[in-house]
Coordinates of C-alpha atoms and ligand atoms in Angstrom, one line a residue:
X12 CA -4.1 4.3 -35.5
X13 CA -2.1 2.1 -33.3
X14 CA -3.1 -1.6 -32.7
X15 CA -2.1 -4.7 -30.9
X16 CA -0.5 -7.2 -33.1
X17 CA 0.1 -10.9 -31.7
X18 CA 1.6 -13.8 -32.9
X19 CA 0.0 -16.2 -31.4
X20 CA 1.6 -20.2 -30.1
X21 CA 4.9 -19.0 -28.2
X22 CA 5.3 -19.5 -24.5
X23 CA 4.3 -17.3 -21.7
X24 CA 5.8 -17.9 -18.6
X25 CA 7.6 -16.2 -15.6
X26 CA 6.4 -13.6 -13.3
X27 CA 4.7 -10.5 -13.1
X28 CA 3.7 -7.8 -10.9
X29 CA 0.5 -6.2 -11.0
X30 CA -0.3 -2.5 -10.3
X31 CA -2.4 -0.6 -8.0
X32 CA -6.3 -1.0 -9.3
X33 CA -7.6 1.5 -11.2
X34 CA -11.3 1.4 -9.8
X35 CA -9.8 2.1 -6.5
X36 CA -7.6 4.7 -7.2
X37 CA -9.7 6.7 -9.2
X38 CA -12.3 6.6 -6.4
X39 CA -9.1 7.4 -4.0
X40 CA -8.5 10.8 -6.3
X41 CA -12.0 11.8 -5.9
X42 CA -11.7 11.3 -2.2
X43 CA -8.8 13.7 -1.7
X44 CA -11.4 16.5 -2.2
X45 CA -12.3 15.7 1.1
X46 CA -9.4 16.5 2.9
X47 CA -8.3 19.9 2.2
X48 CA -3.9 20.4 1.4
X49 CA -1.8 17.8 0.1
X50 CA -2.8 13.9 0.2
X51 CA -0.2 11.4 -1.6
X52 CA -1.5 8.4 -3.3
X53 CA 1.5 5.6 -3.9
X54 CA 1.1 2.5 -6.2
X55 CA -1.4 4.5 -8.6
X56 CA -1.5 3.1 -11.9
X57 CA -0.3 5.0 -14.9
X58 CA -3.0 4.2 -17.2
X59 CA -5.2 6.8 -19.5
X60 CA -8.0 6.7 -16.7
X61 CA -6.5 8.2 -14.1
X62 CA -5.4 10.7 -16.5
X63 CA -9.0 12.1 -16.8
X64 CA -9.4 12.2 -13.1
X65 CA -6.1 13.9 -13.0
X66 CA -8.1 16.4 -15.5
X67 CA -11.3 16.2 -13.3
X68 CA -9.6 17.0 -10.0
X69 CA -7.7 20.0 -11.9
X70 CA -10.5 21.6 -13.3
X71 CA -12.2 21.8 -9.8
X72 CA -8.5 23.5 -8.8
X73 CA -6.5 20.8 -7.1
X74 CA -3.0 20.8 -8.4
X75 CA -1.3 17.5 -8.6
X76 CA 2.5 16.9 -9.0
X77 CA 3.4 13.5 -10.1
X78 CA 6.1 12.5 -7.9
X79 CA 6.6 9.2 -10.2
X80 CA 4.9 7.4 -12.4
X81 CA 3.3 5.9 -9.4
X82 CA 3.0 8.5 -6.9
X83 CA 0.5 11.3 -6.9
X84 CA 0.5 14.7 -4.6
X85 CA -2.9 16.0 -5.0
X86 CA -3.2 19.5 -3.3
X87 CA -6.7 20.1 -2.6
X88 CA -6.9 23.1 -0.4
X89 CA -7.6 25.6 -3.3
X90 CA -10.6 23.8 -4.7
X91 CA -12.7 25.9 -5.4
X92 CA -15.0 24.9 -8.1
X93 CA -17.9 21.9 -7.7
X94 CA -18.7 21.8 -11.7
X95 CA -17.5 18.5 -13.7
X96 CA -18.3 19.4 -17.5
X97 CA -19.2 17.1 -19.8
X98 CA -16.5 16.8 -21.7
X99 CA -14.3 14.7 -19.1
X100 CA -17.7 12.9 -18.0
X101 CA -18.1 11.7 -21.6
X102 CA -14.7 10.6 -21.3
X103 CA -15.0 8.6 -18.2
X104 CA -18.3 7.6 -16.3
X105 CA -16.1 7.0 -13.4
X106 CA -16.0 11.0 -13.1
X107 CA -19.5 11.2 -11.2
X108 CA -17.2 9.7 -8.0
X109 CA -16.5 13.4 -7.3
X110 CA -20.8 13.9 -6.9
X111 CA -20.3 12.7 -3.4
X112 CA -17.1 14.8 -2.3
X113 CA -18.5 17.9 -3.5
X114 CA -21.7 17.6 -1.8
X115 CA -19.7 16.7 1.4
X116 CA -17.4 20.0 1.4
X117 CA -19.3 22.2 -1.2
X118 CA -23.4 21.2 0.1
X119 CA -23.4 21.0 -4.1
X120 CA -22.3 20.1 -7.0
X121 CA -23.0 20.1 -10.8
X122 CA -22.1 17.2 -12.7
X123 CA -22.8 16.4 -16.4
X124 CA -25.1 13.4 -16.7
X125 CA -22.9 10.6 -18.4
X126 CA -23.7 9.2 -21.4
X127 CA -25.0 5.7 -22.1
X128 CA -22.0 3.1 -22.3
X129 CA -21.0 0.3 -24.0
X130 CA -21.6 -2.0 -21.9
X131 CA -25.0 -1.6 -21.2
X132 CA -27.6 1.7 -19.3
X133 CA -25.8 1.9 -16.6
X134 CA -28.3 4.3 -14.6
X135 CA -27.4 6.8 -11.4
X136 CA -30.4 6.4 -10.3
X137 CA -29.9 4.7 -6.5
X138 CA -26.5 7.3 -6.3
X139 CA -29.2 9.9 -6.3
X140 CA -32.1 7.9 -4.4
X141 CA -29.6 7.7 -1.9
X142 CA -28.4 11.4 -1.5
X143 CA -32.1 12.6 -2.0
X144 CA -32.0 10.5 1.4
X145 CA -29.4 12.3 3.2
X146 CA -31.5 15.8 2.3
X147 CA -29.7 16.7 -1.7
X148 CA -32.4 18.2 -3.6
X149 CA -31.8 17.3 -8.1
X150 CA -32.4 19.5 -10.5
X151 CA -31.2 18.5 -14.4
X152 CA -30.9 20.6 -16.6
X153 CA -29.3 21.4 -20.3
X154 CA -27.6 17.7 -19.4
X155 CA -26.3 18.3 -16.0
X156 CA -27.0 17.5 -12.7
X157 CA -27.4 20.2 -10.6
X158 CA -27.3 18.5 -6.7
X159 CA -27.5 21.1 -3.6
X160 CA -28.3 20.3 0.0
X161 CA -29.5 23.3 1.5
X162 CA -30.3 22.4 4.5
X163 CA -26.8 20.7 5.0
X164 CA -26.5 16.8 4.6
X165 CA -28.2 14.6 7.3
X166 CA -27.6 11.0 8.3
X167 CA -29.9 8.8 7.0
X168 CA -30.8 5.4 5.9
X169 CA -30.2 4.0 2.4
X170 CA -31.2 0.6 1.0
X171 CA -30.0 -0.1 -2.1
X172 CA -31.6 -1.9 -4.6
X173 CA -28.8 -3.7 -5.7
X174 CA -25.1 -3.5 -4.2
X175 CA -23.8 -0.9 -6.3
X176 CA -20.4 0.2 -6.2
X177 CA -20.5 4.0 -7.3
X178 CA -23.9 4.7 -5.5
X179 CA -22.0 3.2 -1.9
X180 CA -18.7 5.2 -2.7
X181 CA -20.9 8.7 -3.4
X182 CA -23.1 8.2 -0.5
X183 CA -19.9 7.0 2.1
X184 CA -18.0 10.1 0.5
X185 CA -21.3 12.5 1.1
X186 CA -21.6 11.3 4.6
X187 CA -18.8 11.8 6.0
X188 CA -19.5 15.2 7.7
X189 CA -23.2 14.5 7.4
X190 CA -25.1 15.4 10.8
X191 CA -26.0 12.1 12.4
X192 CA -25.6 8.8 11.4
X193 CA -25.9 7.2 7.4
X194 CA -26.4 3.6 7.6
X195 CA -26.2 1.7 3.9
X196 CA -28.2 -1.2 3.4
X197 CA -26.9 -3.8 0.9
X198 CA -23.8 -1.8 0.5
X199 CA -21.2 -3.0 -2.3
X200 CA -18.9 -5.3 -0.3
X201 CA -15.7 -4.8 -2.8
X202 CA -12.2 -4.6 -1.6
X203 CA -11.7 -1.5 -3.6
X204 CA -14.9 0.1 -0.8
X205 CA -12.7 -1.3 1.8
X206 CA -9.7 0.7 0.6
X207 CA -11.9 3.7 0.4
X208 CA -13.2 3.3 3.6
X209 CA -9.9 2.7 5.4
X210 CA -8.5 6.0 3.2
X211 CA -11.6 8.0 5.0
X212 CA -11.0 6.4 8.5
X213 CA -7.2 7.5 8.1
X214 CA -7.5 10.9 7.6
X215 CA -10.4 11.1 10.7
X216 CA -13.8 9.9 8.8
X217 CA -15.8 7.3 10.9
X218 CA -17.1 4.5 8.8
X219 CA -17.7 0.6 10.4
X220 CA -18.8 -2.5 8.2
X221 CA -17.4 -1.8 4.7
X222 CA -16.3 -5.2 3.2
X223 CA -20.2 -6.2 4.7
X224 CA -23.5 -5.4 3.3
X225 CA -24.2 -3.0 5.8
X226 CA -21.9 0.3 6.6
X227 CA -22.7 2.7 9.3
X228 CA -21.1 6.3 8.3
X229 CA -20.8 8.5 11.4
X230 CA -20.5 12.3 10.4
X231 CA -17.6 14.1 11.9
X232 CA -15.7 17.3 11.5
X233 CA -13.2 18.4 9.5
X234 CA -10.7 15.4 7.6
X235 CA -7.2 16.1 7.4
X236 CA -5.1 15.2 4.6
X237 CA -3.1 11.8 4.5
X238 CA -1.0 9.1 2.4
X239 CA -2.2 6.0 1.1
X240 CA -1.1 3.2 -0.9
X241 CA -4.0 1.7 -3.7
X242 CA -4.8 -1.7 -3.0
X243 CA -3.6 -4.2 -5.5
X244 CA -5.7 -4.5 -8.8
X245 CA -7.4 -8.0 -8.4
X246 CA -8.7 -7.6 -11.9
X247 CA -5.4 -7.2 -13.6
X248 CA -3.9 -10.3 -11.8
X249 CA -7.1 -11.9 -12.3
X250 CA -6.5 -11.4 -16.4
X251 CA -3.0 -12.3 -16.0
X252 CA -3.9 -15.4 -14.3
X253 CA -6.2 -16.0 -16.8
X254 CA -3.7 -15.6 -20.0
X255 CA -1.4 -18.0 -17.4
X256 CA -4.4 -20.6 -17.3
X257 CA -4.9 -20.0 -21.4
X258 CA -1.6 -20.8 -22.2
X259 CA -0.7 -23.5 -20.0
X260 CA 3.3 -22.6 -18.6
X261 CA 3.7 -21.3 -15.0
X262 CA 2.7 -17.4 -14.4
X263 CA 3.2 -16.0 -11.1
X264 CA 1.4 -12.9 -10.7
X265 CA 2.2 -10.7 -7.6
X266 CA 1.0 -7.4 -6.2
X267 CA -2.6 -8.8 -4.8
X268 CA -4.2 -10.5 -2.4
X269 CA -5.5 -14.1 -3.4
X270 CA -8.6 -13.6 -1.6
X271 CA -9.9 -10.6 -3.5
X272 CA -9.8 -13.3 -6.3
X273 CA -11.8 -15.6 -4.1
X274 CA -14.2 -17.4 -6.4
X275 CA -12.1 -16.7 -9.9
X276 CA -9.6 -18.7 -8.7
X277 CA -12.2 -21.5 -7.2
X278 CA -13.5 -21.6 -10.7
X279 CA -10.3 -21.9 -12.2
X280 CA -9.8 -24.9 -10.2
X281 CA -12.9 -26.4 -11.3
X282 CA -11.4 -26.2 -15.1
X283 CA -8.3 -28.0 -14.4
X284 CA -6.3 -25.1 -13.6
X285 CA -3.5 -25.5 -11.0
X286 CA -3.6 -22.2 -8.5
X287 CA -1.2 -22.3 -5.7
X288 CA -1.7 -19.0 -3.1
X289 CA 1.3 -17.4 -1.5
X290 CA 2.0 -13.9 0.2
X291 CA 0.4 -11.4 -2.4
X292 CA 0.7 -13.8 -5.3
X293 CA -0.7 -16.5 -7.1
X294 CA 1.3 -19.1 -9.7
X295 CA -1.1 -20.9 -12.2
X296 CA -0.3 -23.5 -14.5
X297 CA -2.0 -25.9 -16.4
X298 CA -1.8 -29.4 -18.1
X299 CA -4.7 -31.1 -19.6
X300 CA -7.5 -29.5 -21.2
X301 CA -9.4 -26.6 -19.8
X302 CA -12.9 -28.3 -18.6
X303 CA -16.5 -26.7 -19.0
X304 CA -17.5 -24.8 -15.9
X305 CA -21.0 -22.5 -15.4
X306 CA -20.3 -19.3 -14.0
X307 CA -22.6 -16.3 -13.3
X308 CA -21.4 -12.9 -12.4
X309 CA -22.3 -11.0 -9.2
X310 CA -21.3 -8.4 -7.3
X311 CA -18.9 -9.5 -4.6
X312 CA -17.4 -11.7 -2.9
X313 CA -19.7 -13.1 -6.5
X314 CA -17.5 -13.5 -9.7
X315 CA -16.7 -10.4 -10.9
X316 CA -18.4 -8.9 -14.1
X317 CA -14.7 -7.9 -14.9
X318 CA -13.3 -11.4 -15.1
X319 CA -16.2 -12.5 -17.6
X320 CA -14.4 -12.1 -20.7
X321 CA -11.0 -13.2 -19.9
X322 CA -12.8 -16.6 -18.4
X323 CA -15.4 -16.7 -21.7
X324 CA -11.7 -16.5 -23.4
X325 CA -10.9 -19.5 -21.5
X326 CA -13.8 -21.7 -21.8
X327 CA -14.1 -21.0 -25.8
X328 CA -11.4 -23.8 -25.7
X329 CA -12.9 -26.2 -22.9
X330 CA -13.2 -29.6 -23.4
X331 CA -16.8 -29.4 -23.4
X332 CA -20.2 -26.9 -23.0
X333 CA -20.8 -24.5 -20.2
X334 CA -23.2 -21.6 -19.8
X335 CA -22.1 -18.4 -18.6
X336 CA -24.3 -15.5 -17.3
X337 CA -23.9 -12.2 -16.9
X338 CA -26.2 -10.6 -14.2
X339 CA -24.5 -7.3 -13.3
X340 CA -24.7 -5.4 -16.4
X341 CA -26.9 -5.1 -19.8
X342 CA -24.9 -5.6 -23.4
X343 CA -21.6 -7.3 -21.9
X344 CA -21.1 -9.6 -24.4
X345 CA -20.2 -7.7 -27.3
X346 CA -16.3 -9.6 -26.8
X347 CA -17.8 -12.3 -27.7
X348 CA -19.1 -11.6 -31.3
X349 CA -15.9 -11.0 -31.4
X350 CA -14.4 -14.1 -30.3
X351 CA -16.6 -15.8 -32.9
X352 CA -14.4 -14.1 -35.7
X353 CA -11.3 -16.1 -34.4
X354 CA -13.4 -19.6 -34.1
X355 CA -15.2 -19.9 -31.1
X356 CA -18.2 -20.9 -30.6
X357 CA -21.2 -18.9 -28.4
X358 CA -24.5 -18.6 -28.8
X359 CA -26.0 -15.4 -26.6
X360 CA -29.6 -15.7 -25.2
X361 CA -30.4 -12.7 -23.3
X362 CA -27.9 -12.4 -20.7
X363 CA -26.7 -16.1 -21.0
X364 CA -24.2 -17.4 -23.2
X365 CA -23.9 -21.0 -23.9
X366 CA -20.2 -21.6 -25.0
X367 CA -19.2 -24.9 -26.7
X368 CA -15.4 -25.5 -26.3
X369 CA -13.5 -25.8 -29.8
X370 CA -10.0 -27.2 -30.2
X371 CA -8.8 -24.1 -30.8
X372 CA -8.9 -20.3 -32.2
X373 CA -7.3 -18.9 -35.7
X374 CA -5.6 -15.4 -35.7
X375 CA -8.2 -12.5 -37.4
X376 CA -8.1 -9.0 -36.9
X377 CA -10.8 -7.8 -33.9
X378 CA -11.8 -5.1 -32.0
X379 CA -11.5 -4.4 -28.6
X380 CA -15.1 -4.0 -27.6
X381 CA -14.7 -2.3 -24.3
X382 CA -11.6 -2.5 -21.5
X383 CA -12.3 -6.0 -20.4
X384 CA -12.9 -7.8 -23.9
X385 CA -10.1 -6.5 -25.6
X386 CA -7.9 -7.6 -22.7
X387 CA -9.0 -10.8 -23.7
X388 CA -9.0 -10.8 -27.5
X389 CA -4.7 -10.1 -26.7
X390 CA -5.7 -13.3 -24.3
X391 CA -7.3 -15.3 -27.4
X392 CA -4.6 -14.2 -29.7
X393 CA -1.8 -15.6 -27.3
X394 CA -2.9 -19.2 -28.1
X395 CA -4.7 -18.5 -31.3
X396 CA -3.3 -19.7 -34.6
X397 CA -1.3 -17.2 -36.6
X398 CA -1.5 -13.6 -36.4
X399 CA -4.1 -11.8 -34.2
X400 CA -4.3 -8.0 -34.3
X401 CA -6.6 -6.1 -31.6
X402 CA -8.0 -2.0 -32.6
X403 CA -9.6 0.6 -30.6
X404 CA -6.8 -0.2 -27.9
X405 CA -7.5 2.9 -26.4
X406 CA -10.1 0.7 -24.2
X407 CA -7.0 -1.8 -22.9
X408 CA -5.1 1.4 -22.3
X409 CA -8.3 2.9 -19.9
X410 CA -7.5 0.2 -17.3
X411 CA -3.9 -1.9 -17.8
X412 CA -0.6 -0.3 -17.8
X413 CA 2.3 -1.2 -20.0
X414 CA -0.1 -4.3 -20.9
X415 CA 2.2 -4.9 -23.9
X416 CA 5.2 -5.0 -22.4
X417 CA 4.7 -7.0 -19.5
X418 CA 3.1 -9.9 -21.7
X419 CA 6.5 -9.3 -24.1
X420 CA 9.0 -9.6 -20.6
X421 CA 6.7 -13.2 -20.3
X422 CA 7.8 -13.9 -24.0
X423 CA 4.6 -13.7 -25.9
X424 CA 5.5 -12.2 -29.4
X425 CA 3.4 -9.0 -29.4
X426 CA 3.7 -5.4 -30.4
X427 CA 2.0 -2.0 -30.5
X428 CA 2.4 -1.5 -34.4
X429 CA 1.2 2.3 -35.8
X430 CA -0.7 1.4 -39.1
X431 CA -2.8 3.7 -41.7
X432 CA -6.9 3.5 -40.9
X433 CA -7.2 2.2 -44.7
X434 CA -4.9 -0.8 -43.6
X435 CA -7.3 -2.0 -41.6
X436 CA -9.4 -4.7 -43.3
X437 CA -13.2 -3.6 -41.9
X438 CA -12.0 0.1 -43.4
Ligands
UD1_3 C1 -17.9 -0.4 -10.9 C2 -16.5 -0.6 -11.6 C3 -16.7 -1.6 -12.8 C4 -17.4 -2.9 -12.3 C5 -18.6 -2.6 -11.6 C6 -19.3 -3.8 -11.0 C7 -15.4 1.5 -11.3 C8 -14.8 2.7 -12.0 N1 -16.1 0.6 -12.1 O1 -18.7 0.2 -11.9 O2 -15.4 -1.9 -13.4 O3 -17.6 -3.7 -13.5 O4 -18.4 -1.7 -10.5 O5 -18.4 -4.5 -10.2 O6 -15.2 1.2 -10.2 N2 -27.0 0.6 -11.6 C9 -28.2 1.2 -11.6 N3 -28.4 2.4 -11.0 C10 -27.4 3.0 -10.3 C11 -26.1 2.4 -10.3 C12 -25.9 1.2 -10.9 O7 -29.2 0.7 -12.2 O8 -27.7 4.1 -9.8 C13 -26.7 -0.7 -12.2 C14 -25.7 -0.5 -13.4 O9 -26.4 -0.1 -14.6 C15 -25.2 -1.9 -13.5 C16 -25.3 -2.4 -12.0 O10 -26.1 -1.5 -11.3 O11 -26.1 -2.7 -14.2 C17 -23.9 -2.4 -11.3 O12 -23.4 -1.1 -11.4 P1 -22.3 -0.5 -10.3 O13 -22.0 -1.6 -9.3 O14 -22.8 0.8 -9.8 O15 -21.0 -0.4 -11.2 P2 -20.1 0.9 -11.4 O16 -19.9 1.5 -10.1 O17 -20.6 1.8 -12.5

């Protein structure tokens, strides 16, 4: 079993460059299906995620060369298969982003249902009150959802419940050749649907308003195939910034736009954090104590429920006590039981967790409780005292690439180390 072993006290300084976001690209992947032959997809990220679309997209018969580590030529013309078995689903939730495509250029699809998660229910229920909408019957059965629309897809409209982002990719993706026009209501407004949207557009789809709460899908004929970069991976510069923030030396992190960090970076401010914005970068740095701040996740342009645990990381050391609430999902705050074990201090009531700032954290072995929270246990153990090691890494691996080596070219003392199972203390 391999694990993340930090030391932690040394500096952390210089630059790095962030990669292409993984909730983008994967949704990019599924997206290919749409336009028959070869689409190529730079700045992917090389991460274990991607992988499993890569599997996804292959068992429904695309081919895909890897040009580089970065650079994907997804062949798509021979698909000819619109089943997703549950043993990728399990693997990756993500996977139900090809529910959408396959309705578009099949009129069905079966999909396995995906599991519960660790971080909380997370239903498909508006993904398929939406494409009951646009005329998809349901059917589930033996743990898989059988989706057909046999009287073709027709425009509709869809008001969501609650800006979701997989339920507006699916029902943008099934629309596309939809009869009519599909207008979402209280549409996810991430930059990652933007970069889907402008994806579509390119290779002939007509979709206005994504990026705003409402997005007006215009069915059209055939889409041809294109090449697209991935939009930069806010999240990952937003975790970088944070270890930047946590340990106090410059960090410049490039490969983003600033604004898709919009409110992170306010908030940082508010702490005491120094953030100065340039052309697809950021530099933070920081001199006196990290101060208390409330913040409460939302979907966007709110905080983003990916930058909770990196910024819980950061306030467990404020000079001072700050609530922070989690609205978007159920059970995201297992990191911080975690946290506990290296010295902070939090206190969860329901989805709020009041977190009183100590003077610092102690080194203890921990485990990476989904992608997020063990991004930022590495964070913890960066400034924590003495030795920190971080298991079940396969969740950091799931979303940041070469996450190790990057923080070791900014001089932190870490290290993949392969040790025994019975090493491991909570063996
Ligand atoms: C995506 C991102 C994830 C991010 C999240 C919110 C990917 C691969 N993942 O996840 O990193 O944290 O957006 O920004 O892009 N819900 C329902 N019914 C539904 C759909 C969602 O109740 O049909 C609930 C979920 O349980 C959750 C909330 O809505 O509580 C938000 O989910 P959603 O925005 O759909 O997140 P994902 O697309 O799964």
């Amino acid at each position: 079993m391999e694990v993340i072993r930090v030391e932690g006290g040394h500096p952390v300084t210089g630059t790095v460059t962030v990669e292409g976001a993984k909730n983008s690209a994967l949704k990019l992947m599924a997206a290919t299906i749409l336009a028959p032959g070869i689409n190529t997809l730079t700045n992917v990220p090389n991460i274990s995620d991607v992988h499993i679309m890569g599997k996804v997209l292959k068992e429904l018969g695309a081919s895909i060369e890897v040009v580089d580590p970065h650079v994907l030529r997804i062949d798509t013309s021979k698909v000819d298969s619109w089943e997703t078995p549950y043993s990728l689903v399990a693997q990756m939730r993500a996977s139900t982003a090809v529910l959408g495509p396959l309705l578009a250029r099949f009129g069905k699809a079966v999909v396995a249902m995906p599991g519960g998660c660790n971080i909380g229910a997370r239903k498909i229920d508006m993904h398929i009150l939406g494409l009951e909408a646009l005329g998809v019957e349901f059917d589930v059965d033996h743990g898989d959802i059988h989706a057909s629309a046999p009287d073709g897809l027709k425009g509709s409209s869809v008001s969501l419940d609650f800006a979701s982002v997989g339920a507006t990719e699916n029902l943008i993706m099934a629309s596309v050749h939809a009869q009519g026009t599909t207008v979402i209501d209280n549409a996810a407004r991430e930059p990652e649907i933007v970069d889907l949207a402008n994806m579509l557009n390119e290779m002939g789809a007509d979709i206005q308003g994504a990026g705003s709460p409402v997005i007006e899908i215009h069915g059209v004929g055939e889409l041809h195939p294109v090449t697209h970069a991935v939009v930069g991976d806010r999240i990952e510069a937003g975790t970088f910034a944070a270890i930047g923030a946590m340990v106090g030396q410059p960090l410049t992190v490039r490969g983003f736009e600033p604004i898709h960090l919009g409110l992170v970076l306010k908030k940082f401010e508010q702490m005491g954090i120094a953030v100065e914005r340039g052309d697809r970068e950021i530099t933070v740095s920081r001199t006196g104590k990290i101060m208390p701040v409330d913040v409460q996740t939302l979907p966007f342009p709110g905080f983003p429920t990916d930058m909770q645990a990196q910024t819980m990381c950061l306030l467990s050391v404020a000079k001072g006590t700050c609530v922070v609430t989690e609205n978007v999902f159920e059970s995201r705050f297992m990191f911080a039981s975690e946290l506990q074990r290296m010295g902070s201090n939090i206190v969860i009531q329901g989805h709020h967790a009041v977190v009183h700032g100590v003077e610092g954290l102690s080194g203890a072995e921990v485990r990476s409780p989904d992608l997020r929270g063990g991004a930022a246990l590495v964070m913890a153990g960066l400034v924590a005292d003495g030795i920190t090691t971080v298991s079940d890494i396969h969740h950091i691996d799931r979303g940041y690439e070469r996450f190790v080596e990057k923080l070791q070219a900014l001089g932190a003392h870490i290290r993949r180390v392969r040790i025994p199972d019975e090493e491991l203390g909570f063996f």
